[in-house]
Amino acid sequence: MGDRRGGARPPRGGVVFIAVGTPSRRGDGHADLSYVYTAAREIAAALDGFTVIITKSTVPVGTGDEVDRIIRETRPDADFAVVSNPEFLREGAAIQDFKHPDRIVAGADEDRARNVFAEIYRPLYLNKAPILYTSRRTAELIKYAANAFLATKIAFINEMADLAEEVGADVQDVARGIGLDNRIGSKFLHAGPGFGGSCFPKDTRALLQTAHDYEVPLRIIEAVIAANDIRKRAMARKVSAAFGGALRGKTIALLGLTFKPNTDDIREAPSIPLITALQDMGALVRAFDPVGMEHAKAILPDVVYCDGPYSCADGADGVVIVTEWEQFRALDFNLMKQRMACPLLVDLRNIYSSDEMERHGFLYVGIGRKVPSHALRL
Ligand SMILES: NC(=O)c1ccc[n+]([C@@H]2O[C@H](COP(=O)([O-])OP(=O)(O)OC[C@H]3O[C@@H](n4cnc5c(N)ncnc54)[C@H](O)[C@@H]3O)[C@@H](O)[C@H]2O)c1
């Protein structure tokens, strides 16, 4: 707990941030709040003077009320306020995003807490980040609504990608064509293998559970979760189709294991169900990821882990790009081709184009573009 300094008589108390994990609870998809409540009890025991307890963890609506109740019960004498301050930073860009947020949301029900909050965030506010003051419950819902909306954009463009493949359109041009409309915006419109990571899957599930508890149907979020689950499984069929439907005995080189670049996080990464399904279909999987391999080894032991993209391609019947790491954006395809048994690239992130890859003598399959018929004849 930090002291606020600067006055003639420094006030006791201060501010405590709760930023502990809120993973999906096993079985029902509710957010597991045990870490938050443990932290609340620990904070209660240490309270001394007016203290603002700021919850940064992503927590369901009503959690602030429960934290308040736990502290009041543990320390009836305490002078404190509980504020909801959801965090919107992106994993892999945490410091930059924390310092330059689009907005700061403060769910505080009393003025004393708002004043302390404003004082803490003054440097960011001066940096032009607007502070949006709301009720505590509203702030809690804002976080889930934001993540659910972004997840919806991804699921939406992924379904458009499936349709584009069938009708002979290019989903990247579709994304650009709609994204240039300011009402829509271009972000989160990159078709790919489905969203993963530590936030979108768990937060959409938790939002759905909250809605069930209040008997409010959230059909859109239900569809987003279902479409994303189906998509992750469908990626293996897409790879298999690129091989003409026969994977038994084939060696597949997978580039990228983390759910996105610039993190070592493989929680709910699309690479996991993809690899498992490819192995079930009889393929031998080799893999390389710049930082995610240590975590992956614990979950996917039967993979040949390699020390670079080129060694990964050694003897492979095809390469699959799963994560768009910077170092996969300018691969030397002459070298790749020399090392591979068959020059086939399945690009689940649309880093490359079929024209470019054909010039390198590769068979190329991307996302949301018509699959070339020669790939299916392999
Ligand atoms: N990762 C992100 O990009 C991101 C973005 C926005 C919001 N969030 C939210 O922030 C929260 C934390 O996410 P994370 O990815 O950092 O989780 P994490 O699991 O990586 O880290 C949580 C940390 O809390 C620590 N912890 C647990 N109980 C504690 C206690 N009583 N006292 C002190 N420390 C304790 C754990 O040891 C762990 O280091 C989650 O609610 C998440 O939804 C995360």
Short mmCIF file of C-alpha atoms and ligand atoms in Angstrom, two decimals:
data_model
loop_
_atom_site.label_atom_id
_atom_site.label_comp_id
_atom_site.label_asym_id
_atom_site.label_seq_id
_atom_site.Cartn_x
_atom_site.Cartn_y
_atom_site.Cartn_z
CA MET A 1 0.00 0.00 0.00
CA GLY A 2 1.60 3.31 -1.02
CA ASP A 3 1.61 6.48 1.08
CA ARG A 4 0.50 9.67 -0.61
CA ARG A 5 3.25 12.17 0.09
CA GLY A 6 3.59 15.92 -0.26
CA GLY A 7 1.40 17.48 2.50
CA ALA A 8 2.66 18.81 5.83
CA ARG A 9 1.19 15.74 7.54
CA PRO A 10 1.25 12.78 5.13
CA PRO A 11 -2.14 11.05 5.20
CA ARG A 12 -2.16 7.39 6.10
CA GLY A 13 -3.76 4.92 3.78
CA GLY A 14 -3.46 5.45 0.05
CA VAL A 15 -4.29 3.32 -2.92
CA VAL A 16 -4.17 -0.42 -3.58
CA PHE A 17 -4.56 -1.90 -7.04
CA ILE A 18 -5.97 -5.39 -7.50
CA ALA A 19 -4.66 -6.82 -10.78
CA VAL A 20 -4.71 -10.56 -10.08
CA GLY A 21 -5.83 -13.20 -12.59
CA THR A 22 -9.50 -13.98 -13.22
CA PRO A 23 -9.31 -17.17 -15.30
CA SER A 24 -12.34 -19.16 -16.45
CA ARG A 25 -13.68 -21.32 -13.65
CA ARG A 26 -13.51 -24.98 -14.55
CA GLY A 27 -16.80 -26.37 -15.73
CA ASP A 28 -19.08 -23.37 -16.15
CA GLY A 29 -17.07 -20.53 -17.73
CA HIS A 30 -17.76 -18.10 -14.87
CA ALA A 31 -14.78 -15.91 -13.98
CA ASP A 32 -12.87 -17.50 -11.09
CA LEU A 33 -12.85 -14.70 -8.53
CA SER A 34 -11.02 -16.56 -5.78
CA TYR A 35 -7.76 -14.60 -6.38
CA VAL A 36 -9.63 -11.29 -6.25
CA TYR A 37 -11.40 -12.19 -3.00
CA THR A 38 -8.19 -13.48 -1.41
CA ALA A 39 -6.51 -10.19 -2.33
CA ALA A 40 -9.47 -8.30 -0.83
CA ARG A 41 -9.06 -10.14 2.49
CA GLU A 42 -5.32 -9.47 2.51
CA ILE A 43 -5.92 -5.79 1.81
CA ALA A 44 -8.57 -5.58 4.52
CA ALA A 45 -6.13 -6.91 7.10
CA ALA A 46 -3.62 -4.18 6.24
CA LEU A 47 -5.95 -1.16 5.93
CA ASP A 48 -4.84 1.93 7.80
CA GLY A 49 -6.47 5.30 7.03
CA PHE A 50 -8.72 6.16 4.08
CA THR A 51 -7.76 3.81 1.26
CA VAL A 52 -8.98 3.53 -2.31
CA ILE A 53 -8.99 -0.04 -3.58
CA ILE A 54 -8.87 -0.04 -7.37
CA THR A 55 -9.84 -3.20 -9.24
CA LYS A 56 -7.96 -3.51 -12.53
CA SER A 57 -8.67 -7.20 -12.95
CA THR A 58 -11.44 -7.96 -15.44
CA VAL A 59 -14.31 -8.88 -13.14
CA PRO A 60 -18.02 -9.52 -13.65
CA VAL A 61 -20.59 -6.91 -12.74
CA GLY A 62 -21.14 -6.91 -9.00
CA THR A 63 -17.62 -8.01 -8.04
CA GLY A 64 -16.83 -4.53 -6.71
CA ASP A 65 -19.86 -4.85 -4.42
CA GLU A 66 -18.58 -8.18 -3.14
CA VAL A 67 -15.04 -6.83 -2.58
CA ASP A 68 -16.66 -3.98 -0.65
CA ARG A 69 -18.68 -6.47 1.41
CA ILE A 70 -15.67 -8.71 2.17
CA ILE A 71 -13.58 -5.77 3.37
CA ARG A 72 -16.43 -4.33 5.44
CA GLU A 73 -17.03 -7.75 7.02
CA THR A 74 -13.32 -8.32 7.74
CA ARG A 75 -12.68 -4.80 9.01
CA PRO A 76 -15.89 -3.05 10.11
CA ASP A 77 -13.75 -0.12 11.32
CA ALA A 78 -12.08 0.52 7.97
CA ASP A 79 -12.42 3.72 5.94
CA PHE A 80 -12.17 2.79 2.26
CA ALA A 81 -13.76 2.94 -1.20
CA VAL A 82 -13.71 0.34 -3.96
CA VAL A 83 -13.28 1.63 -7.53
CA SER A 84 -13.55 -0.31 -10.78
CA ASN A 85 -10.84 0.71 -13.25
CA PRO A 86 -10.79 -1.86 -16.05
CA GLU A 87 -7.61 -2.24 -18.05
CA PHE A 88 -7.69 -2.16 -21.85
CA LEU A 89 -4.02 -2.68 -22.66
CA ARG A 90 -2.95 -5.17 -25.29
CA GLU A 91 -0.69 -8.01 -24.25
CA GLY A 92 2.67 -7.42 -25.91
CA ALA A 93 2.23 -3.63 -25.84
CA ALA A 94 1.35 -3.21 -22.17
CA ILE A 95 3.55 -0.28 -21.18
CA GLN A 96 2.84 1.78 -24.30
CA ASP A 97 -0.90 1.13 -23.98
CA PHE A 98 -0.94 1.88 -20.27
CA LYS A 99 0.79 5.20 -20.84
CA HIS A 100 -1.27 6.16 -23.88
CA PRO A 101 -4.74 4.72 -23.36
CA ASP A 102 -7.66 5.74 -25.59
CA ARG A 103 -9.61 6.33 -22.40
CA ILE A 104 -9.49 5.66 -18.68
CA VAL A 105 -12.67 4.29 -17.13
CA ALA A 106 -13.29 4.96 -13.45
CA GLY A 107 -16.29 3.32 -11.85
CA ALA A 108 -16.52 5.14 -8.55
CA ASP A 109 -19.63 5.79 -6.56
CA GLU A 110 -18.27 8.46 -4.20
CA ASP A 111 -16.46 11.78 -4.66
CA ARG A 112 -13.60 11.08 -2.25
CA ALA A 113 -12.59 8.06 -4.35
CA ARG A 114 -12.93 10.02 -7.60
CA ASN A 115 -10.62 12.74 -6.27
CA VAL A 116 -7.92 10.24 -5.31
CA PHE A 117 -8.34 8.51 -8.66
CA ALA A 118 -7.99 11.79 -10.58
CA GLU A 119 -4.83 12.59 -8.65
CA ILE A 120 -3.23 9.23 -9.52
CA TYR A 121 -4.09 9.44 -13.20
CA ARG A 122 -3.23 13.12 -13.59
CA PRO A 123 -0.06 12.41 -15.66
CA LEU A 124 -2.03 10.33 -18.15
CA TYR A 125 -4.90 12.81 -18.18
CA LEU A 126 -2.43 15.59 -19.01
CA ASN A 127 -1.32 13.28 -21.83
CA LYS A 128 -4.84 13.75 -23.23
CA ALA A 129 -6.30 10.41 -22.16
CA PRO A 130 -9.93 11.17 -21.25
CA ILE A 131 -11.22 9.87 -17.93
CA LEU A 132 -14.76 8.55 -18.08
CA TYR A 133 -16.41 8.49 -14.65
CA THR A 134 -19.24 6.00 -14.30
CA SER A 135 -20.90 3.94 -11.63
CA ARG A 136 -18.89 0.93 -10.49
CA ARG A 137 -21.21 -1.60 -12.12
CA THR A 138 -21.17 0.33 -15.40
CA ALA A 139 -17.36 0.31 -15.47
CA GLU A 140 -17.32 -3.44 -14.88
CA LEU A 141 -19.70 -3.95 -17.80
CA ILE A 142 -17.76 -1.58 -20.09
CA LYS A 143 -14.74 -3.88 -19.99
CA TYR A 144 -16.73 -6.97 -20.99
CA ALA A 145 -18.69 -5.07 -23.62
CA ALA A 146 -15.43 -3.80 -25.16
CA ASN A 147 -13.83 -7.25 -25.35
CA ALA A 148 -17.03 -8.88 -26.57
CA PHE A 149 -17.36 -6.27 -29.31
CA LEU A 150 -13.77 -6.77 -30.49
CA ALA A 151 -14.24 -10.55 -30.44
CA THR A 152 -17.40 -10.05 -32.48
CA LYS A 153 -15.49 -8.10 -35.13
CA ILE A 154 -12.97 -10.92 -35.45
CA ALA A 155 -15.62 -13.63 -35.60
CA PHE A 156 -17.54 -11.58 -38.15
CA ILE A 157 -14.64 -11.14 -40.57
CA ASN A 158 -13.71 -14.80 -40.15
CA GLU A 159 -17.18 -15.83 -41.30
CA MET A 160 -16.89 -13.38 -44.20
CA ALA A 161 -13.60 -15.11 -45.04
CA ASP A 162 -15.35 -18.47 -45.31
CA LEU A 163 -17.94 -16.95 -47.59
CA ALA A 164 -15.31 -15.13 -49.67
CA GLU A 165 -13.57 -18.44 -50.34
CA GLU A 166 -16.78 -19.95 -51.68
CA VAL A 167 -17.92 -17.01 -53.78
CA GLY A 168 -14.50 -16.15 -55.19
CA ALA A 169 -13.94 -12.86 -53.31
CA ASP A 170 -10.93 -11.65 -51.34
CA VAL A 171 -11.63 -11.07 -47.64
CA GLN A 172 -8.74 -8.66 -47.21
CA ASP A 173 -10.27 -6.35 -49.78
CA VAL A 174 -13.65 -6.82 -48.09
CA ALA A 175 -12.07 -5.86 -44.74
CA ARG A 176 -10.48 -2.80 -46.30
CA GLY A 177 -13.68 -1.92 -48.11
CA ILE A 178 -15.72 -1.93 -44.92
CA GLY A 179 -12.95 -0.77 -42.56
CA LEU A 180 -12.47 2.53 -44.41
CA ASP A 181 -15.98 3.39 -43.29
CA ASN A 182 -15.35 5.41 -40.11
CA ARG A 183 -18.46 3.96 -38.53
CA ILE A 184 -16.86 0.50 -38.76
CA GLY A 185 -13.09 1.15 -38.47
CA SER A 186 -10.31 -1.02 -39.86
CA LYS A 187 -9.03 -2.61 -36.65
CA PHE A 188 -9.82 -6.19 -35.64
CA LEU A 189 -10.88 -7.05 -39.18
CA HIS A 190 -8.02 -9.43 -39.98
CA ALA A 191 -9.31 -12.85 -40.91
CA GLY A 192 -7.33 -15.65 -39.33
CA PRO A 193 -7.54 -18.93 -37.43
CA GLY A 194 -9.83 -17.61 -34.67
CA PHE A 195 -9.19 -15.55 -31.56
CA GLY A 196 -7.36 -17.00 -28.57
CA GLY A 197 -5.29 -15.71 -25.68
CA SER A 198 -5.98 -15.01 -22.05
CA CYS A 199 -8.78 -12.47 -22.50
CA PHE A 200 -11.28 -12.82 -25.36
CA PRO A 201 -12.21 -16.49 -24.81
CA LYS A 202 -12.55 -16.20 -21.03
CA ASP A 203 -14.19 -12.77 -21.06
CA THR A 204 -16.83 -13.69 -23.66
CA ARG A 205 -17.62 -16.84 -21.66
CA ALA A 206 -17.83 -14.89 -18.40
CA LEU A 207 -20.10 -12.26 -19.96
CA LEU A 208 -22.39 -15.00 -21.15
CA GLN A 209 -22.50 -16.49 -17.66
CA THR A 210 -23.40 -13.11 -16.16
CA ALA A 211 -26.19 -12.80 -18.73
CA HIS A 212 -27.44 -16.31 -17.84
CA ASP A 213 -27.46 -15.36 -14.16
CA TYR A 214 -29.68 -12.37 -14.98
CA GLU A 215 -31.70 -14.36 -17.55
CA VAL A 216 -30.81 -11.97 -20.34
CA PRO A 217 -30.16 -13.61 -23.71
CA LEU A 218 -26.93 -12.56 -25.45
CA ARG A 219 -27.42 -14.36 -28.74
CA ILE A 220 -24.67 -12.46 -30.56
CA ILE A 221 -22.01 -13.37 -28.00
CA GLU A 222 -23.22 -16.99 -27.96
CA ALA A 223 -22.79 -17.10 -31.73
CA VAL A 224 -19.35 -15.47 -31.54
CA ILE A 225 -18.10 -18.06 -29.06
CA ALA A 226 -19.56 -20.96 -31.07
CA ALA A 227 -18.24 -19.63 -34.40
CA ASN A 228 -14.78 -19.17 -32.94
CA ASP A 229 -14.67 -22.67 -31.44
CA ILE A 230 -15.77 -24.19 -34.73
CA ARG A 231 -13.23 -22.13 -36.63
CA LYS A 232 -10.29 -23.27 -34.55
CA ARG A 233 -11.21 -26.89 -35.28
CA ALA A 234 -11.87 -26.13 -38.96
CA MET A 235 -8.30 -24.91 -39.48
CA ALA A 236 -7.01 -28.48 -39.42
CA ARG A 237 -9.49 -29.41 -42.15
CA LYS A 238 -8.28 -26.44 -44.16
CA VAL A 239 -4.68 -27.62 -43.87
CA SER A 240 -5.73 -31.15 -44.70
CA ALA A 241 -7.63 -29.93 -47.79
CA ALA A 242 -4.49 -28.11 -48.96
CA PHE A 243 -2.78 -31.50 -48.88
CA GLY A 244 -5.56 -33.02 -50.93
CA GLY A 245 -7.22 -34.51 -47.84
CA ALA A 246 -4.45 -36.97 -46.93
CA LEU A 247 -2.20 -36.11 -44.01
CA ARG A 248 -1.11 -39.56 -42.87
CA GLY A 249 2.68 -39.73 -42.92
CA LYS A 250 3.05 -36.08 -44.02
CA THR A 251 5.43 -33.75 -42.22
CA ILE A 252 4.02 -30.32 -41.47
CA ALA A 253 6.15 -27.38 -40.36
CA LEU A 254 4.20 -24.97 -38.19
CA LEU A 255 5.47 -21.41 -37.77
CA GLY A 256 4.13 -19.65 -34.68
CA LEU A 257 2.53 -21.13 -31.57
CA THR A 258 1.55 -18.12 -29.45
CA PHE A 259 -1.95 -16.70 -29.84
CA LYS A 260 -0.44 -13.53 -31.29
CA PRO A 261 3.04 -12.06 -31.83
CA ASN A 262 5.12 -10.33 -29.14
CA THR A 263 3.98 -12.50 -26.28
CA ASP A 264 4.96 -15.95 -24.98
CA ASP A 265 1.31 -16.62 -24.13
CA ILE A 266 -0.16 -19.76 -25.64
CA ARG A 267 -3.37 -19.77 -23.56
CA GLU A 268 -6.23 -20.81 -25.88
CA ALA A 269 -3.94 -20.33 -28.90
CA PRO A 270 -5.35 -21.65 -32.20
CA SER A 271 -2.08 -23.58 -32.64
CA ILE A 272 -3.08 -26.04 -29.89
CA PRO A 273 -6.28 -27.54 -31.40
CA LEU A 274 -4.67 -27.30 -34.83
CA ILE A 275 -1.63 -29.37 -33.87
CA THR A 276 -3.70 -31.90 -31.97
CA ALA A 277 -6.03 -32.39 -34.93
CA LEU A 278 -3.16 -32.64 -37.45
CA GLN A 279 -1.55 -35.31 -35.28
CA ASP A 280 -4.87 -37.14 -35.01
CA MET A 281 -4.97 -37.15 -38.82
CA GLY A 282 -1.60 -38.87 -38.88
CA ALA A 283 0.71 -35.93 -39.59
CA LEU A 284 4.13 -35.42 -38.02
CA VAL A 285 4.32 -31.86 -36.71
CA ARG A 286 7.48 -29.78 -36.50
CA ALA A 287 7.20 -26.31 -34.97
CA PHE A 288 9.07 -23.11 -34.35
CA ASP A 289 8.06 -20.05 -32.33
CA PRO A 290 10.44 -17.23 -31.31
CA VAL A 291 9.37 -17.29 -27.65
CA GLY A 292 6.41 -19.61 -27.14
CA MET A 293 8.09 -23.03 -27.32
CA GLU A 294 8.83 -23.50 -23.61
CA HIS A 295 5.16 -23.10 -22.71
CA ALA A 296 4.07 -25.20 -25.69
CA LYS A 297 6.32 -28.14 -24.74
CA ALA A 298 4.32 -28.70 -21.56
CA ILE A 299 1.04 -28.96 -23.49
CA LEU A 300 2.16 -30.43 -26.80
CA PRO A 301 4.96 -32.89 -26.06
CA ASP A 302 4.77 -34.87 -29.32
CA VAL A 303 6.00 -32.05 -31.53
CA VAL A 304 9.51 -31.73 -32.99
CA TYR A 305 10.58 -28.28 -31.78
CA CYS A 306 13.08 -26.51 -34.03
CA ASP A 307 15.44 -23.58 -33.56
CA GLY A 308 14.37 -21.47 -36.54
CA PRO A 309 11.92 -21.28 -39.46
CA TYR A 310 14.34 -22.84 -41.93
CA SER A 311 15.33 -25.82 -39.82
CA CYS A 312 11.63 -26.24 -39.10
CA ALA A 313 10.97 -26.50 -42.85
CA ASP A 314 13.57 -29.29 -43.25
CA GLY A 315 11.96 -32.19 -45.12
CA ALA A 316 8.45 -30.76 -44.62
CA ASP A 317 5.64 -31.48 -47.04
CA GLY A 318 4.18 -28.08 -46.26
CA VAL A 319 4.58 -25.04 -44.03
CA VAL A 320 1.70 -23.52 -42.07
CA ILE A 321 1.99 -19.97 -40.72
CA VAL A 322 -0.14 -19.74 -37.58
CA THR A 323 1.18 -16.58 -35.85
CA GLU A 324 2.24 -13.46 -37.75
CA TRP A 325 5.58 -12.90 -36.00
CA GLU A 326 7.65 -10.15 -37.65
CA GLN A 327 10.40 -12.62 -38.57
CA PHE A 328 7.95 -14.68 -40.66
CA ARG A 329 7.06 -11.66 -42.82
CA ALA A 330 10.19 -11.76 -44.99
CA LEU A 331 11.14 -15.43 -45.26
CA ASP A 332 13.72 -16.50 -47.86
CA PHE A 333 11.50 -18.78 -49.92
CA ASN A 334 14.34 -20.00 -52.14
CA LEU A 335 15.99 -21.37 -49.03
CA MET A 336 12.69 -22.72 -47.72
CA LYS A 337 12.04 -24.50 -51.01
CA GLN A 338 15.46 -26.12 -51.03
CA ARG A 339 14.86 -27.54 -47.58
CA MET A 340 11.27 -28.66 -48.07
CA ALA A 341 10.08 -31.93 -49.61
CA CYS A 342 7.18 -30.07 -51.22
CA PRO A 343 6.78 -26.28 -51.66
CA LEU A 344 3.36 -25.74 -50.11
CA LEU A 345 2.46 -22.80 -47.87
CA VAL A 346 -0.76 -22.53 -45.89
CA ASP A 347 -0.84 -18.97 -44.59
CA LEU A 348 -3.46 -18.66 -41.83
CA ARG A 349 -2.58 -14.95 -41.34
CA ASN A 350 -2.55 -13.80 -44.97
CA ILE A 351 0.99 -12.42 -44.64
CA TYR A 352 1.77 -13.32 -48.23
CA SER A 353 -0.17 -13.27 -51.50
CA SER A 354 -0.72 -16.07 -53.96
CA ASP A 355 0.92 -14.09 -56.82
CA GLU A 356 4.06 -13.56 -54.77
CA MET A 357 4.22 -17.19 -53.69
CA GLU A 358 3.60 -18.53 -57.16
CA ARG A 359 6.59 -16.50 -58.34
CA HIS A 360 8.62 -18.40 -55.73
CA GLY A 361 7.25 -21.67 -57.12
CA PHE A 362 5.03 -22.37 -54.12
CA LEU A 363 1.52 -23.67 -53.92
CA TYR A 364 -0.23 -21.16 -51.70
CA VAL A 365 -3.40 -21.26 -49.62
CA GLY A 366 -4.45 -18.21 -47.63
CA ILE A 367 -7.56 -17.27 -45.67
CA GLY A 368 -10.65 -15.88 -47.32
CA ARG A 369 -9.39 -16.08 -50.84
CA LYS A 370 -10.42 -18.67 -53.36
CA VAL A 371 -8.33 -21.83 -52.85
CA PRO A 372 -6.37 -22.49 -56.07
CA SER A 373 -7.52 -25.74 -57.63
CA HIS A 374 -3.95 -27.00 -58.11
CA ALA A 375 -3.47 -26.99 -54.32
CA LEU A 376 -6.32 -29.43 -53.96
CA ARG A 377 -4.81 -31.75 -56.59
CA LEU A 378 -1.51 -32.18 -54.70
N1 LIG B 1 -3.11 -9.85 -20.05
C1 LIG B 1 -3.71 -8.80 -20.59
O1 LIG B 1 -3.37 -8.35 -21.68
C2 LIG B 1 -4.87 -8.12 -19.86
C3 LIG B 1 -5.44 -6.97 -20.42
C4 LIG B 1 -6.50 -6.36 -19.74
C5 LIG B 1 -6.98 -6.90 -18.56
N2 LIG B 1 -6.39 -8.03 -18.06
C6 LIG B 1 -6.93 -8.58 -16.81
O2 LIG B 1 -5.95 -8.37 -15.79
C7 LIG B 1 -5.99 -9.46 -14.86
C8 LIG B 1 -4.62 -10.09 -14.76
O3 LIG B 1 -4.28 -10.63 -16.05
P1 LIG B 1 -2.84 -11.26 -16.33
O4 LIG B 1 -2.83 -11.67 -17.76
O5 LIG B 1 -1.76 -10.33 -15.82
O6 LIG B 1 -2.92 -12.54 -15.38
P2 LIG B 1 -1.74 -13.49 -14.87
O7 LIG B 1 -2.39 -14.73 -14.44
O8 LIG B 1 -0.66 -13.52 -15.91
O9 LIG B 1 -1.13 -12.69 -13.61
C9 LIG B 1 -1.83 -12.55 -12.39
C10 LIG B 1 -0.80 -12.37 -11.26
O10 LIG B 1 -1.48 -12.16 -10.02
C11 LIG B 1 -0.71 -12.76 -9.00
N3 LIG B 1 -1.55 -12.93 -7.78
C12 LIG B 1 -2.58 -13.79 -7.58
N4 LIG B 1 -3.09 -13.62 -6.32
C13 LIG B 1 -2.36 -12.66 -5.72
C14 LIG B 1 -2.40 -12.05 -4.43
N5 LIG B 1 -3.32 -12.38 -3.51
N6 LIG B 1 -1.49 -11.09 -4.15
C15 LIG B 1 -0.57 -10.71 -5.06
N7 LIG B 1 -0.50 -11.24 -6.32
C16 LIG B 1 -1.37 -12.21 -6.63
C17 LIG B 1 -0.28 -14.06 -9.63
O11 LIG B 1 0.83 -14.61 -8.93
C18 LIG B 1 0.09 -13.61 -11.05
O12 LIG B 1 1.43 -13.21 -11.11
C19 LIG B 1 -7.07 -10.43 -15.39
O13 LIG B 1 -8.28 -10.14 -14.74
C20 LIG B 1 -7.16 -10.08 -16.85
O14 LIG B 1 -8.42 -10.39 -17.39
C21 LIG B 1 -5.35 -8.64 -18.68
#
